[in-house]
């Protein structure tokens, strides 16, 4: 069967694309070039196929103007993930992602770090850990390893997502082993007052100041004492929200 005409020939003015897939109705091996799409949402369904719908889209699309991508699943179990397919999609598209949102998709912290390495232009990151009916059998990507990887060091020129402005984490797994102190250190490493010497130094290194941080932790309370250093940053201009089962503490 011949491949369908590239979608750009049919609807060239489309800027935003939302795909909801419950079966693989894309033709395997086809390449859909949409040069004007700036926003992509993939809401995936079940995974009873050899290739999931999300994988098929990532394997089949090239979106050179893409700036924002949302990957989510409403499936009862955490949706499977292929880091290689995502990296191939970014390489094929040659796009500059500024907003990345991941909801209810199962990947390890190492996989997420690998993803973040190929989108250094990222400004806005939102990760919502999947909610599994059997949380003991799954591990989400929001871990102390991820948080430590996001810490910026003045002496190291290369850093992960150096231009990050907003970070939103909804943590449903690994909450009992989550390193609150490391999270505080990570936020402190990415905050510097505008106009300061540190700000000038970071700017010269291609780094931006973080502007907003939201952390929501399920299954346990948040120790307000640990997060006190962020109160100071909040007063200096950083938007900070930290909440646990005992409510908002910062």
Coordinates of C-alpha atoms in Angstrom, one line a residue:
X1 CA 0.0 0.0 0.0
X2 CA 1.3 3.4 -0.9
X3 CA 2.1 5.8 1.9
X4 CA -0.5 8.6 2.5
X5 CA 0.3 12.1 1.2
X6 CA 2.3 14.1 3.7
X7 CA -0.1 16.0 6.0
X8 CA 1.6 19.3 5.2
X9 CA -0.1 19.1 1.7
X10 CA -3.5 18.9 3.3
X11 CA -3.6 21.3 6.2
X12 CA -0.5 23.5 6.0
X13 CA -1.8 26.2 8.4
X14 CA -2.2 23.9 11.4
X15 CA 0.0 25.0 14.4
X16 CA -1.3 22.7 17.2
X17 CA -1.9 19.0 17.0
X18 CA -3.5 16.7 19.6
X19 CA -3.5 13.0 18.9
X20 CA -5.6 10.5 20.9
X21 CA -4.8 6.9 20.1
X22 CA -6.3 3.7 21.2
X23 CA -4.9 1.6 18.4
X24 CA -2.1 1.8 15.8
X25 CA -3.9 3.4 12.9
X26 CA -0.7 4.9 11.6
X27 CA 1.1 3.2 8.7
X28 CA 4.4 1.7 9.9
X29 CA 7.4 3.1 8.1
X30 CA 5.6 6.3 6.9
X31 CA 7.1 9.7 7.6
X32 CA 4.7 12.6 8.2
X33 CA 6.4 15.9 7.8
X34 CA 4.4 18.8 9.4
X35 CA 6.6 21.9 9.1
X36 CA 4.3 24.4 10.9
X37 CA 3.3 22.4 14.0
X38 CA 4.6 24.2 17.2
X39 CA 2.6 22.2 19.8
X40 CA 2.0 18.5 20.0
X41 CA -0.1 16.5 22.5
X42 CA -0.1 12.7 22.4
X43 CA -2.7 11.1 24.6
X44 CA -2.2 7.3 24.4
X45 CA -4.5 4.5 25.2
X46 CA -3.9 0.8 25.7
X47 CA -0.7 -1.1 24.9
X48 CA -2.0 -4.4 23.4
X49 CA 0.1 -3.9 20.3
X50 CA 3.7 -4.7 19.4
X51 CA 4.3 -0.9 19.1
X52 CA 2.4 1.5 21.3
X53 CA 0.6 4.5 19.7
X54 CA 3.1 6.9 21.3
X55 CA 6.0 5.0 19.8
X56 CA 4.4 4.9 16.4
X57 CA 3.9 8.7 16.4
X58 CA 7.5 9.3 17.6
X59 CA 8.8 7.0 14.9
X60 CA 6.6 8.4 12.1
X61 CA 6.6 12.2 12.6
X62 CA 9.0 15.0 11.8
X63 CA 8.1 18.4 13.3
X64 CA 10.9 20.9 12.7
X65 CA 8.9 23.9 14.2
X66 CA 7.9 22.0 17.4
X67 CA 8.3 24.0 20.6
X68 CA 6.0 22.3 23.1
X69 CA 5.3 18.6 23.6
X70 CA 2.9 16.8 26.0
X71 CA 3.1 13.0 26.4
X72 CA 0.4 11.5 28.5
X73 CA -1.6 8.3 29.1
X74 CA -4.9 7.6 30.8
X75 CA -4.2 3.9 30.8
X76 CA -4.7 2.1 34.1
X77 CA -1.1 0.9 34.1
X78 CA 2.0 3.1 33.5
X79 CA 2.5 3.6 29.8
X80 CA 5.7 2.1 28.4
X81 CA 8.5 4.3 27.2
X82 CA 11.3 4.1 24.6
X83 CA 14.1 6.7 25.1
X84 CA 15.6 5.8 21.8
X85 CA 12.5 6.5 19.8
X86 CA 12.1 9.9 21.5
X87 CA 15.8 10.9 20.8
X88 CA 15.3 9.8 17.2
X89 CA 12.2 12.0 16.9
X90 CA 14.1 15.0 18.2
X91 CA 17.0 14.3 15.9
X92 CA 14.7 13.8 12.9
X93 CA 12.7 16.9 13.6
X94 CA 15.7 19.1 14.4
X95 CA 13.4 21.1 16.7
X96 CA 14.0 23.4 19.7
X97 CA 11.8 22.2 22.5
X98 CA 11.0 24.8 25.1
X99 CA 8.1 23.0 27.0
X100 CA 8.1 19.3 27.9
X101 CA 5.3 17.7 29.9
X102 CA 5.2 14.0 30.8
X103 CA 2.1 12.4 32.6
X104 CA 1.6 8.8 33.6
X105 CA 4.4 7.5 31.4
X106 CA 6.7 4.9 32.8
X107 CA 10.4 5.6 32.5
X108 CA 13.4 5.5 34.8
X109 CA 15.2 8.5 36.1
X110 CA 18.2 7.6 33.9
X111 CA 15.9 7.6 30.8
X112 CA 14.5 11.0 31.7
X113 CA 18.0 12.4 32.2
X114 CA 18.9 11.0 28.7
X115 CA 15.8 12.8 27.3
X116 CA 16.7 16.1 29.0
X117 CA 20.2 15.9 27.5
X118 CA 18.8 16.2 24.0
X119 CA 16.6 19.2 24.7
X120 CA 19.0 21.8 26.2
X121 CA 16.7 24.6 25.0
X122 CA 14.1 23.5 27.5
X123 CA 12.4 26.3 29.5
X124 CA 9.5 24.6 31.1
X125 CA 9.4 21.1 32.5
X126 CA 6.5 19.3 34.1
X127 CA 6.7 15.7 35.3
X128 CA 3.6 13.9 36.8
X129 CA 4.6 10.5 38.1
X130 CA 2.2 7.8 37.0
X131 CA -0.4 6.6 39.5
X132 CA -0.4 2.8 39.4
X133 CA -2.9 0.5 41.1
X134 CA 0.2 -1.3 42.4
X135 CA 2.7 1.4 43.3
X136 CA 5.1 -1.1 45.0
X137 CA 5.8 -2.8 41.7
X138 CA 6.8 0.4 39.8
X139 CA 9.3 3.2 40.1
X140 CA 8.8 6.7 38.8
X141 CA 11.4 9.0 37.3
X142 CA 11.3 11.6 40.1
X143 CA 14.2 10.4 42.3
X144 CA 17.1 11.7 44.2
X145 CA 19.3 10.8 41.2
X146 CA 17.2 13.0 38.9
X147 CA 17.3 15.9 41.4
X148 CA 21.1 15.6 41.8
X149 CA 21.5 15.6 38.1
X150 CA 19.7 18.9 37.9
X151 CA 22.1 20.7 40.3
X152 CA 24.2 23.3 38.5
X153 CA 27.8 23.7 39.5
X154 CA 29.7 27.0 38.9
X155 CA 32.9 25.1 38.1
X156 CA 31.3 22.8 35.5
X157 CA 30.5 24.4 32.2
X158 CA 28.0 21.8 30.9
X159 CA 24.8 21.3 32.8
X160 CA 21.4 19.7 32.3
X161 CA 18.7 22.0 30.8
X162 CA 20.7 25.1 31.6
X163 CA 17.9 27.5 30.6
X164 CA 15.2 26.0 32.7
X165 CA 12.7 28.6 34.0
X166 CA 9.9 26.6 35.5
X167 CA 9.9 23.1 37.1
X168 CA 6.7 21.3 38.2
X169 CA 7.0 17.9 39.8
X170 CA 4.0 15.8 41.0
X171 CA 5.6 12.9 42.8
X172 CA 3.5 9.8 43.5
X173 CA 6.4 7.3 43.8
X174 CA 9.7 7.1 45.6
X175 CA 8.3 9.7 48.1
X176 CA 9.8 8.0 51.2
X177 CA 13.3 7.9 49.7
X178 CA 13.1 11.4 48.1
X179 CA 16.0 13.6 49.1
X180 CA 14.4 16.9 50.2
X181 CA 17.8 18.4 51.0
X182 CA 19.0 17.7 47.5
X183 CA 15.9 19.3 46.1
X184 CA 16.6 22.4 48.1
X185 CA 20.2 22.4 46.9
X186 CA 19.2 22.0 43.3
X187 CA 16.8 25.0 43.5
X188 CA 19.4 27.1 45.2
X189 CA 22.0 26.2 42.5
X190 CA 19.6 27.5 39.8
X191 CA 18.6 30.8 41.5
X192 CA 20.6 34.0 41.3
X193 CA 19.4 37.6 41.7
X194 CA 19.1 39.6 38.5
X195 CA 21.9 42.1 38.2
X196 CA 24.3 40.2 40.6
X197 CA 27.8 39.2 39.7
X198 CA 26.7 35.5 39.8
X199 CA 23.9 36.4 37.4
X200 CA 26.4 37.8 34.9
X201 CA 28.7 34.8 35.3
X202 CA 25.8 32.3 34.8
X203 CA 24.6 34.3 31.8
X204 CA 28.1 34.1 30.2
X205 CA 27.9 30.3 30.7
X206 CA 24.6 30.2 28.8
X207 CA 22.5 29.6 31.9
X208 CA 19.2 31.2 32.9
X209 CA 17.8 31.8 36.4
X210 CA 14.9 29.5 37.4
X211 CA 11.7 31.5 38.1
X212 CA 9.1 29.0 39.4
X213 CA 9.3 25.7 41.3
X214 CA 6.4 23.5 42.3
X215 CA 6.8 20.2 44.2
X216 CA 3.8 18.1 45.2
X217 CA 4.5 14.9 47.2
X218 CA 2.0 12.2 47.8
X219 CA 1.9 9.7 50.7
X220 CA 3.9 11.7 53.2
X221 CA 4.2 15.0 55.0
X222 CA 6.7 17.7 54.0
X223 CA 9.1 18.9 56.7
X224 CA 8.8 22.7 56.6
X225 CA 12.2 23.1 58.4
X226 CA 14.1 21.4 55.6
X227 CA 12.5 23.8 53.0
X228 CA 13.1 27.0 55.0
X229 CA 16.0 28.1 52.7
X230 CA 13.5 28.3 49.9
X231 CA 11.5 30.8 51.9
X232 CA 14.3 33.3 51.4
X233 CA 14.4 32.7 47.7
X234 CA 10.6 33.1 47.6
X235 CA 11.0 36.6 49.2
X236 CA 13.7 37.4 46.6
X237 CA 11.3 36.7 43.7
X238 CA 11.4 33.0 43.0
X239 CA 7.9 31.4 43.0
X240 CA 8.0 28.4 45.2
X241 CA 5.3 25.9 46.1
X242 CA 6.1 22.7 48.1
X243 CA 3.2 20.6 49.4
X244 CA 2.7 17.2 51.0
X245 CA -0.1 15.5 52.8
X246 CA 0.1 18.2 55.5
X247 CA -0.7 20.9 52.9
X248 CA 1.4 23.6 51.4
X249 CA 4.6 24.2 53.5
X250 CA 6.3 26.8 51.3

